[in-house]
N, C-alpha and C. Protein backbone atom coordinates (compact mmCIF):
# COMPACT_ATOMS: atom_id res chain seq x y z
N UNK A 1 76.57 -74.70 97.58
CA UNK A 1 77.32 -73.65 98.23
C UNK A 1 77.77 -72.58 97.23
N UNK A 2 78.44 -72.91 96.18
CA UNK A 2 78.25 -71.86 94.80
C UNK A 2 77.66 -71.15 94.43
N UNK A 3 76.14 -71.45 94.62
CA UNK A 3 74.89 -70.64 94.10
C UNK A 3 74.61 -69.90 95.15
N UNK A 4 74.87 -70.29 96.08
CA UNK A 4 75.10 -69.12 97.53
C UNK A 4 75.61 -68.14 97.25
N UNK A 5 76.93 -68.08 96.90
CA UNK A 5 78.28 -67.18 96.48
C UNK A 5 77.45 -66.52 95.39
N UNK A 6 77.42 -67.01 94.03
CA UNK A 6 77.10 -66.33 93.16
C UNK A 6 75.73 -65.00 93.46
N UNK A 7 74.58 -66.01 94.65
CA UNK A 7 73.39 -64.46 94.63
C UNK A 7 74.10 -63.29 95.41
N UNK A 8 75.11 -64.29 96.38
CA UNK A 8 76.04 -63.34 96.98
C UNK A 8 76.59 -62.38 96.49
N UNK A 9 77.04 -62.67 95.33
CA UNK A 9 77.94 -61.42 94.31
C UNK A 9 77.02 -60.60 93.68
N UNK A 10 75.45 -61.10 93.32
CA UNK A 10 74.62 -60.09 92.55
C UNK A 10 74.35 -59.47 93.94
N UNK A 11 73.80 -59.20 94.81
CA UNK A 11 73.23 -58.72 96.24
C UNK A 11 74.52 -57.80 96.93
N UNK A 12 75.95 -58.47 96.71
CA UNK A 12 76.77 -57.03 96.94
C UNK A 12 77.36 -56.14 95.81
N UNK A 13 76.89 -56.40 94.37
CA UNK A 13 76.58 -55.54 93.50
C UNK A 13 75.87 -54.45 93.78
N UNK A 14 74.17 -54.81 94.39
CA UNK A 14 73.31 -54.31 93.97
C UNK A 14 73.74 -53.52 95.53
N UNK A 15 74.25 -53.69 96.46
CA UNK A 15 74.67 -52.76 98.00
C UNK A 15 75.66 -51.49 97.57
N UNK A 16 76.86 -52.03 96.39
CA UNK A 16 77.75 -51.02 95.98
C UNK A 16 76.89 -50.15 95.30
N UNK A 17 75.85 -50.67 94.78
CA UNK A 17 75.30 -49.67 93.76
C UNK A 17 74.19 -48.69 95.00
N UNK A 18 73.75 -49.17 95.57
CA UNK A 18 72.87 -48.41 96.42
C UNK A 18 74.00 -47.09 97.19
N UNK A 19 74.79 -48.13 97.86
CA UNK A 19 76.32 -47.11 98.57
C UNK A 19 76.26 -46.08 97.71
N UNK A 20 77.17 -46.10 96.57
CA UNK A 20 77.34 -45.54 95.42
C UNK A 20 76.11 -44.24 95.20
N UNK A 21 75.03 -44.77 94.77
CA UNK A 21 73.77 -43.70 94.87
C UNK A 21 73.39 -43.01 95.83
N UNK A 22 73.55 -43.14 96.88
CA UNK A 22 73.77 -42.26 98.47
C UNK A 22 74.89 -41.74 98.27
N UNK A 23 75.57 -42.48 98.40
CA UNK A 23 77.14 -41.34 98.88
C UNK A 23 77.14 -40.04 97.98
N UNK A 24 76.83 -40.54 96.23
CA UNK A 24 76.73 -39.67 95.72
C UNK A 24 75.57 -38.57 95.09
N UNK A 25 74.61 -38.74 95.86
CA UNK A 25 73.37 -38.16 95.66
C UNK A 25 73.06 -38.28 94.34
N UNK A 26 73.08 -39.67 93.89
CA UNK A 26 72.45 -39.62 92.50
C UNK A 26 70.90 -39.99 91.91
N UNK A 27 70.51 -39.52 90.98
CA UNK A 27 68.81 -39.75 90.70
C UNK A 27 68.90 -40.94 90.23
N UNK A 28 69.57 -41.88 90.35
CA UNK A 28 69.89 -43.37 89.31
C UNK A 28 69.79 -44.42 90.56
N UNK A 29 68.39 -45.04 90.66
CA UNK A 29 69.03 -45.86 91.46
C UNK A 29 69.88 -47.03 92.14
N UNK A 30 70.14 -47.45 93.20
CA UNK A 30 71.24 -48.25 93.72
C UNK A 30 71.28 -50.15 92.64
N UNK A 31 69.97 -49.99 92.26
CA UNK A 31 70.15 -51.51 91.79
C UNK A 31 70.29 -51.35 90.34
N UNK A 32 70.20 -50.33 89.87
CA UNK A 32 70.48 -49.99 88.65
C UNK A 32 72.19 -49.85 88.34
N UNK A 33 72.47 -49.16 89.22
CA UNK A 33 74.05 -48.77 89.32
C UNK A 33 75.01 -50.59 89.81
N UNK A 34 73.95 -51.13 90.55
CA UNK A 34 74.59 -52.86 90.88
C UNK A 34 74.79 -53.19 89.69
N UNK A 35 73.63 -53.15 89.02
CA UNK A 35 73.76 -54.00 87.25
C UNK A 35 74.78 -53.51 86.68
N UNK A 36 75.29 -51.88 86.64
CA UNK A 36 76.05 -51.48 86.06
C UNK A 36 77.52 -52.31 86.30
N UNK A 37 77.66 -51.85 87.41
CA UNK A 37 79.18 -52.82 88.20
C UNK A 37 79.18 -54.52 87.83
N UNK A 38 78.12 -55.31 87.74
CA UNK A 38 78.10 -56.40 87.46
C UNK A 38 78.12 -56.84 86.20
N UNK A 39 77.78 -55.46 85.13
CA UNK A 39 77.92 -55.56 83.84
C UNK A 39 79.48 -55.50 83.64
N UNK A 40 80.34 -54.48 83.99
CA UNK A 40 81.46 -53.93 83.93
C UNK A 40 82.30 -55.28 84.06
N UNK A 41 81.70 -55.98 85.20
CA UNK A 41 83.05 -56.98 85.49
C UNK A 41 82.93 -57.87 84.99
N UNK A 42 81.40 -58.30 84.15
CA UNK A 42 81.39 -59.44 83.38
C UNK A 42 82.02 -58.89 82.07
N UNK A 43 82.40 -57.90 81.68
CA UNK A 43 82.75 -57.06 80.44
C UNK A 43 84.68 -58.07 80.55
N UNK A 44 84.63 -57.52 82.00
CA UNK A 44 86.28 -57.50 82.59
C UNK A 44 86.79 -59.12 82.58
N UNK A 45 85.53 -59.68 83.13
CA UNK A 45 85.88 -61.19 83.23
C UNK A 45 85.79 -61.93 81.49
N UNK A 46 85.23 -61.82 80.61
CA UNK A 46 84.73 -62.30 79.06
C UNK A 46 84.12 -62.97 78.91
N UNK A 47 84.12 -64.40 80.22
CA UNK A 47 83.08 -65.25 80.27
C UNK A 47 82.23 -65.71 81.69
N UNK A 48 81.46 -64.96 81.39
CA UNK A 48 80.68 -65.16 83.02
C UNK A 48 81.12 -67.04 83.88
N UNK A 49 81.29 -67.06 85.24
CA UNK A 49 81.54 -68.28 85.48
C UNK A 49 79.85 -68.86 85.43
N UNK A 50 80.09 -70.07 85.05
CA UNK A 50 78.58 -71.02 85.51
C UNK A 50 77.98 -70.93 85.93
N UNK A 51 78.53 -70.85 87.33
CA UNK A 51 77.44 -70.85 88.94
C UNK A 51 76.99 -69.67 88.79
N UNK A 52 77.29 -68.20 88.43
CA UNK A 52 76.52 -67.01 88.31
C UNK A 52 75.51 -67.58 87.08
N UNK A 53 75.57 -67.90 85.93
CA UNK A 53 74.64 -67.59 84.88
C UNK A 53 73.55 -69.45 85.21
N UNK A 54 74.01 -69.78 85.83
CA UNK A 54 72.94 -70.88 86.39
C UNK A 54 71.82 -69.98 87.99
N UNK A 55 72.49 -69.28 88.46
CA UNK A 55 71.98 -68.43 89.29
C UNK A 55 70.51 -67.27 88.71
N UNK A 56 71.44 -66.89 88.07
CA UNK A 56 70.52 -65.95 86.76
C UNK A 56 69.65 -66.15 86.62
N UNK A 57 69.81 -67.82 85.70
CA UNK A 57 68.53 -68.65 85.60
C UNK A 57 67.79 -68.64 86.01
N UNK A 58 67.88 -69.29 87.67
CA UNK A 58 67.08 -69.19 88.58
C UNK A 58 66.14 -68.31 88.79
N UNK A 59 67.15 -66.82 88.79
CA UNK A 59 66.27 -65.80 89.17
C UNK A 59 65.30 -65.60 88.27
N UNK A 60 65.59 -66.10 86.87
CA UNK A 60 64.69 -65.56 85.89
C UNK A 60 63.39 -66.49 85.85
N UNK A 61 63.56 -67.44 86.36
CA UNK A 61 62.34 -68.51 86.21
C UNK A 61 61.70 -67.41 87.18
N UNK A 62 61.94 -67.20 88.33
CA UNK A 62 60.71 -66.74 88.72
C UNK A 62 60.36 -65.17 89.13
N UNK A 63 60.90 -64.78 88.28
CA UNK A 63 60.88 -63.35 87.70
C UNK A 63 59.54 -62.45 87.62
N UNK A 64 58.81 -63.43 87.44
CA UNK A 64 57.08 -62.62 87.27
C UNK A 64 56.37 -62.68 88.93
N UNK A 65 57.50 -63.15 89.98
CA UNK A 65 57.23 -62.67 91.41
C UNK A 65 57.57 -61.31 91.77
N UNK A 66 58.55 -60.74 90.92
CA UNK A 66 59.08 -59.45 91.48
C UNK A 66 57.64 -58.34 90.78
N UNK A 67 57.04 -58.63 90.16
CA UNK A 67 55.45 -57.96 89.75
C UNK A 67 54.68 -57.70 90.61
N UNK A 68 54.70 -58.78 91.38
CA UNK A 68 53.76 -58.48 92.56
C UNK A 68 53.63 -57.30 93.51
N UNK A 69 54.55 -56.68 94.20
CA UNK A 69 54.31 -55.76 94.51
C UNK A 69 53.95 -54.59 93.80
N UNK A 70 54.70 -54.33 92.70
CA UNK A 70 54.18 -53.54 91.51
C UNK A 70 52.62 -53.40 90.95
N UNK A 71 51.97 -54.14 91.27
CA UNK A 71 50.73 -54.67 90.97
C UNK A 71 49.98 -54.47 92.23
N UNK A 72 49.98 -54.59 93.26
CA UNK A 72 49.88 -53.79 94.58
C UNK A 72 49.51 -52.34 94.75
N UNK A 73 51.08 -52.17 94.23
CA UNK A 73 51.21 -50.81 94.28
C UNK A 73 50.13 -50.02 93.33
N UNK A 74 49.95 -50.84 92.22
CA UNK A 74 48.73 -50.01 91.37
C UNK A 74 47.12 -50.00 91.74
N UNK A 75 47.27 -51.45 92.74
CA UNK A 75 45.72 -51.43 92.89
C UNK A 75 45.09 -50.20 94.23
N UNK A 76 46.26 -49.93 94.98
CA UNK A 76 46.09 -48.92 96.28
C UNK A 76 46.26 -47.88 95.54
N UNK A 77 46.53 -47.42 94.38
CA UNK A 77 46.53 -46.13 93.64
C UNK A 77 44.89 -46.10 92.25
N UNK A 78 44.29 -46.81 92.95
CA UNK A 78 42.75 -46.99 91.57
C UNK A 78 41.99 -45.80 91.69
N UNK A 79 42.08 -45.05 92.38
CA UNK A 79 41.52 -43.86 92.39
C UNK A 79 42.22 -42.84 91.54
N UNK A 80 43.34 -42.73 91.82
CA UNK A 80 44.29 -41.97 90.67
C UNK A 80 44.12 -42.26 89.67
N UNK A 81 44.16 -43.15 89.37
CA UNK A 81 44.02 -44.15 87.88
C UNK A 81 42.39 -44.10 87.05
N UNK A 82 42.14 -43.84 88.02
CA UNK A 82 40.24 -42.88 87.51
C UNK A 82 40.65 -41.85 86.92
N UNK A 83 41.08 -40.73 87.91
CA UNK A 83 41.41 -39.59 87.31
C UNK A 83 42.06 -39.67 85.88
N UNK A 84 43.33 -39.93 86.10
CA UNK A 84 44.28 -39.55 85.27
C UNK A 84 44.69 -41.14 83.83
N UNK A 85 43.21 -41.66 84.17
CA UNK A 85 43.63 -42.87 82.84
C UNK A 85 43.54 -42.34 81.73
N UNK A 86 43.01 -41.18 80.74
CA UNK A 86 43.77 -41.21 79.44
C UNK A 86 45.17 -40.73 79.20
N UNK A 87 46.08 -39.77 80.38
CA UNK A 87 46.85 -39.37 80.19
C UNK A 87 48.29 -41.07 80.74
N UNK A 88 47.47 -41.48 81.20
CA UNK A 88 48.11 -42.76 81.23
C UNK A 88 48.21 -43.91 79.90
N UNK A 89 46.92 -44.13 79.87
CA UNK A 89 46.82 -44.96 78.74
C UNK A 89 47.56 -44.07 77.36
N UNK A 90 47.97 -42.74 77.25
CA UNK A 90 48.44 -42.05 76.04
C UNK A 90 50.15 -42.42 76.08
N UNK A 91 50.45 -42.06 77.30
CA UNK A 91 52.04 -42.37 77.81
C UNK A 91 52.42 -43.80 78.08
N UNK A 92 51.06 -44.58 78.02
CA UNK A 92 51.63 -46.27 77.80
C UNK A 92 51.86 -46.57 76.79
N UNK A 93 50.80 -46.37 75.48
CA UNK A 93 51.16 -46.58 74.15
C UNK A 93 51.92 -45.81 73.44
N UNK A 94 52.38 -44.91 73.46
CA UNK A 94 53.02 -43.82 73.19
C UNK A 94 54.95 -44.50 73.56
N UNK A 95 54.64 -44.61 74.57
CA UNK A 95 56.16 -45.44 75.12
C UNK A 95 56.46 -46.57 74.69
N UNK A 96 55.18 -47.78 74.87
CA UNK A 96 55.53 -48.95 73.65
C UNK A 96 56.37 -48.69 72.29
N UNK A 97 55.31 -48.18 71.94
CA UNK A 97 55.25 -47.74 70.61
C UNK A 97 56.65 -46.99 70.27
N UNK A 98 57.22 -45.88 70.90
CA UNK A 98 58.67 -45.80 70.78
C UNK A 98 59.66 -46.57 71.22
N UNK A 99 59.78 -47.85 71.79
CA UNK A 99 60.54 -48.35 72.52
C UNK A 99 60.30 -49.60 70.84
N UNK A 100 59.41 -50.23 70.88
CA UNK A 100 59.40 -51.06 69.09
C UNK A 100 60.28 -50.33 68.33
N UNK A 101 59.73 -49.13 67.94
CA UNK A 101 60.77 -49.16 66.90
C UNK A 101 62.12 -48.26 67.06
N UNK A 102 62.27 -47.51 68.15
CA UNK A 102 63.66 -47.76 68.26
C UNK A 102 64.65 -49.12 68.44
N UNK A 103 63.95 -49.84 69.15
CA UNK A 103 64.59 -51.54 68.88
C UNK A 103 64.53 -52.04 67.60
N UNK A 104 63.80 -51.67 66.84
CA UNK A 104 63.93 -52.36 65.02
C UNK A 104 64.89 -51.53 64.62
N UNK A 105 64.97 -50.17 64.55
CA UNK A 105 66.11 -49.41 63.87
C UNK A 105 67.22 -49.72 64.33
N UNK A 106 67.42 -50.16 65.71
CA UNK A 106 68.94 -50.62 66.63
C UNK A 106 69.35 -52.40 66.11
N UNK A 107 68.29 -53.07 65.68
CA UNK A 107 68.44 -54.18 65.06
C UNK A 107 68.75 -54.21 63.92
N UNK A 108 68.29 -53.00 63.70
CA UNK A 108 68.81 -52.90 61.36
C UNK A 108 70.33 -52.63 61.46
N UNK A 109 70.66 -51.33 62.15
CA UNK A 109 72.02 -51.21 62.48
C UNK A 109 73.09 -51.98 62.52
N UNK A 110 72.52 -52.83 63.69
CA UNK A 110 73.42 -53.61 64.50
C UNK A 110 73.77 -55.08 63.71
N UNK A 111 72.25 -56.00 63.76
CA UNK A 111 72.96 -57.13 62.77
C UNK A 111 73.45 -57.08 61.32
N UNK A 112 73.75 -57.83 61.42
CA UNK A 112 75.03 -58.15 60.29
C UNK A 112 73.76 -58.51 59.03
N UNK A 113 74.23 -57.38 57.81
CA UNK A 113 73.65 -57.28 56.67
C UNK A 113 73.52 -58.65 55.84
N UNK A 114 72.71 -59.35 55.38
CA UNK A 114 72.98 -60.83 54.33
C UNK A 114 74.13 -60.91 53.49
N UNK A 115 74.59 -61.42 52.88
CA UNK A 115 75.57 -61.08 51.89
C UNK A 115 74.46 -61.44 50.70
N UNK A 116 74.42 -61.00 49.53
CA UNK A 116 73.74 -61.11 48.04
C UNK A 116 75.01 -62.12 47.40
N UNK A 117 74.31 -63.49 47.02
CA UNK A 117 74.95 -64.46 46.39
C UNK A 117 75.61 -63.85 44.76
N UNK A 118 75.80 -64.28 44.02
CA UNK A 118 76.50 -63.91 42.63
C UNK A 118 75.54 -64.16 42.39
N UNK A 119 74.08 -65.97 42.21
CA UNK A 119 72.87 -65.54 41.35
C UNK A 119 72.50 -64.33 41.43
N UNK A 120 72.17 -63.81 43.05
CA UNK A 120 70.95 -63.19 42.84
C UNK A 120 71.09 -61.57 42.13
N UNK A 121 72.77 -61.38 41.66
CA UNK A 121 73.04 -60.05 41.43
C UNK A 121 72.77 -60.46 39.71
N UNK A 122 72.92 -61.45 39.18
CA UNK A 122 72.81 -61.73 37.85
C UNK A 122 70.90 -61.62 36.93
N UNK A 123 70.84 -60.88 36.36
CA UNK A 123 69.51 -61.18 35.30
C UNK A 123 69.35 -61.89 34.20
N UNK A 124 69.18 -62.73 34.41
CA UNK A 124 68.66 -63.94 33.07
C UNK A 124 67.61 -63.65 32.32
């Protein structure tokens, strides 16, 4: 009955966030703006309860179902994809490729530097 509640709370996240993106005519959409609110209150709460991050879980095991339509959606578009595959294939690798290493520079930043022992500052 918990794990009920908990998809319950991601699903009227993701309704405020849709509300939210209508009411306010925004280009961001509604399940994007859910995550936001569900981020906020796990910010608010400090430690997510159980039954949500056992929920999570769940969702994440089977996570490579939400592809499917996506994958659909590309095969009813193969004619486009004739046309316009190098300007695709340029903006796929092109986007990888900036998305790597802005994540390595946000990782250099962010974690915590080694400390240098007393040997290793010493020359023998």
């Amino acid at each position: 009955m918990l794990m009920i509640a908990a998809f319950a709370l991601i699903l009227v996240c993701q309704l405020f966030g849709e509300v939210i993106s209508e009411l306010f005519d925004l280009p961001v959409p509604g399940p994007v703006i859910g995550l936001g609110l569900l981020f906020i209150g796990l910010i608010v709460k400090r430690h997510p309860p159980k039954v949500l991050t056992d929920a999570a879980d769940n969702l994440l095991i089977h996570f490579s179902l939400l592809f499917v339509p996506a994958g659909v959606g590309v095969v009813t578009q193969l004619d486009r994809l004739r046309g316009d595959w190098l300007p695709i294939t340029a903006a796929l690798i092109f986007s990888t490729l900036l998305a790597m290493v802005l994540t390595a520079l946000l990782m250099s930043k962010l974690l915590p530097k080694p400390k240098a022992s007393v040997s290793d500052g010493e020359a023998k």
